[in-house]
Short mmCIF file of C-alpha atoms in Angstrom, two decimals:
data_model
loop_
_atom_site.label_atom_id
_atom_site.label_comp_id
_atom_site.label_asym_id
_atom_site.label_seq_id
_atom_site.Cartn_x
_atom_site.Cartn_y
_atom_site.Cartn_z
CA MET A 1 -76.85 33.46 78.27
CA ALA A 2 -75.13 32.44 75.04
CA ILE A 3 -77.95 33.92 72.97
CA VAL A 4 -77.85 37.24 74.83
CA LEU A 5 -74.07 37.57 74.48
CA GLY A 6 -74.28 36.75 70.79
CA GLN A 7 -76.91 39.40 70.19
CA VAL A 8 -74.96 42.03 72.14
CA ALA A 9 -71.79 41.25 70.16
CA TRP A 10 -73.72 41.41 66.87
CA ASN A 11 -75.29 44.77 67.70
CA MET A 12 -71.96 46.26 68.80
CA ALA A 13 -70.31 45.06 65.59
CA LEU A 14 -73.07 46.61 63.46
CA LYS A 15 -72.66 49.91 65.27
CA TYR A 16 -69.09 50.32 63.98
CA ALA A 17 -69.41 48.63 60.58
CA ARG A 18 -69.10 50.31 57.20
CA ALA A 19 -71.56 49.87 54.35
CA SER A 20 -69.47 47.20 52.61
CA GLU A 21 -69.17 45.21 55.84
CA LEU A 22 -72.92 45.46 56.44
CA SER A 23 -73.57 44.14 52.94
CA LEU A 24 -71.30 41.16 53.57
CA ALA A 25 -72.92 40.51 56.96
CA THR A 26 -76.44 40.51 55.52
CA ALA A 27 -75.31 38.06 52.85
CA PHE A 28 -74.29 35.58 55.56
CA SER A 29 -77.15 36.19 58.00
CA PRO A 30 -79.24 33.22 56.69
CA LEU A 31 -76.28 30.98 57.52
CA ALA A 32 -75.97 32.49 60.99
CA ALA A 33 -79.63 31.97 61.90
CA PRO A 34 -79.24 28.44 63.34
CA MET A 35 -76.21 29.42 65.44
CA PRO A 36 -77.95 30.79 68.59
CA PRO A 37 -80.06 27.66 69.18
CA LEU A 38 -77.04 25.50 68.43
CA ALA A 39 -74.90 27.45 70.92
CA ALA A 40 -77.67 27.21 73.52
CA ALA A 41 -77.82 23.44 73.07
CA ILE A 42 -74.04 23.08 73.34
CA PHE A 43 -73.85 25.13 76.55
CA GLY A 44 -77.02 23.64 78.04
CA ASP A 45 -78.75 27.02 78.11
CA ILE A 46 -82.08 25.72 76.82
CA PRO A 47 -85.01 27.59 78.41
CA GLU A 48 -87.67 25.55 80.18
CA MET A 49 -91.19 25.38 78.83
CA ALA A 50 -93.48 27.50 80.97
#
């Protein structure tokens, strides 16, 4: 659930962003990559292995 909400928020933010804001966001995207799995672990939202 945390991953889905994060992706929805990210996509909504990109929809209304200007070019300078998009440039800044892409500069920090490598730092943001580990955040969804970290949030999932904190909230206990780890999917089961099928």
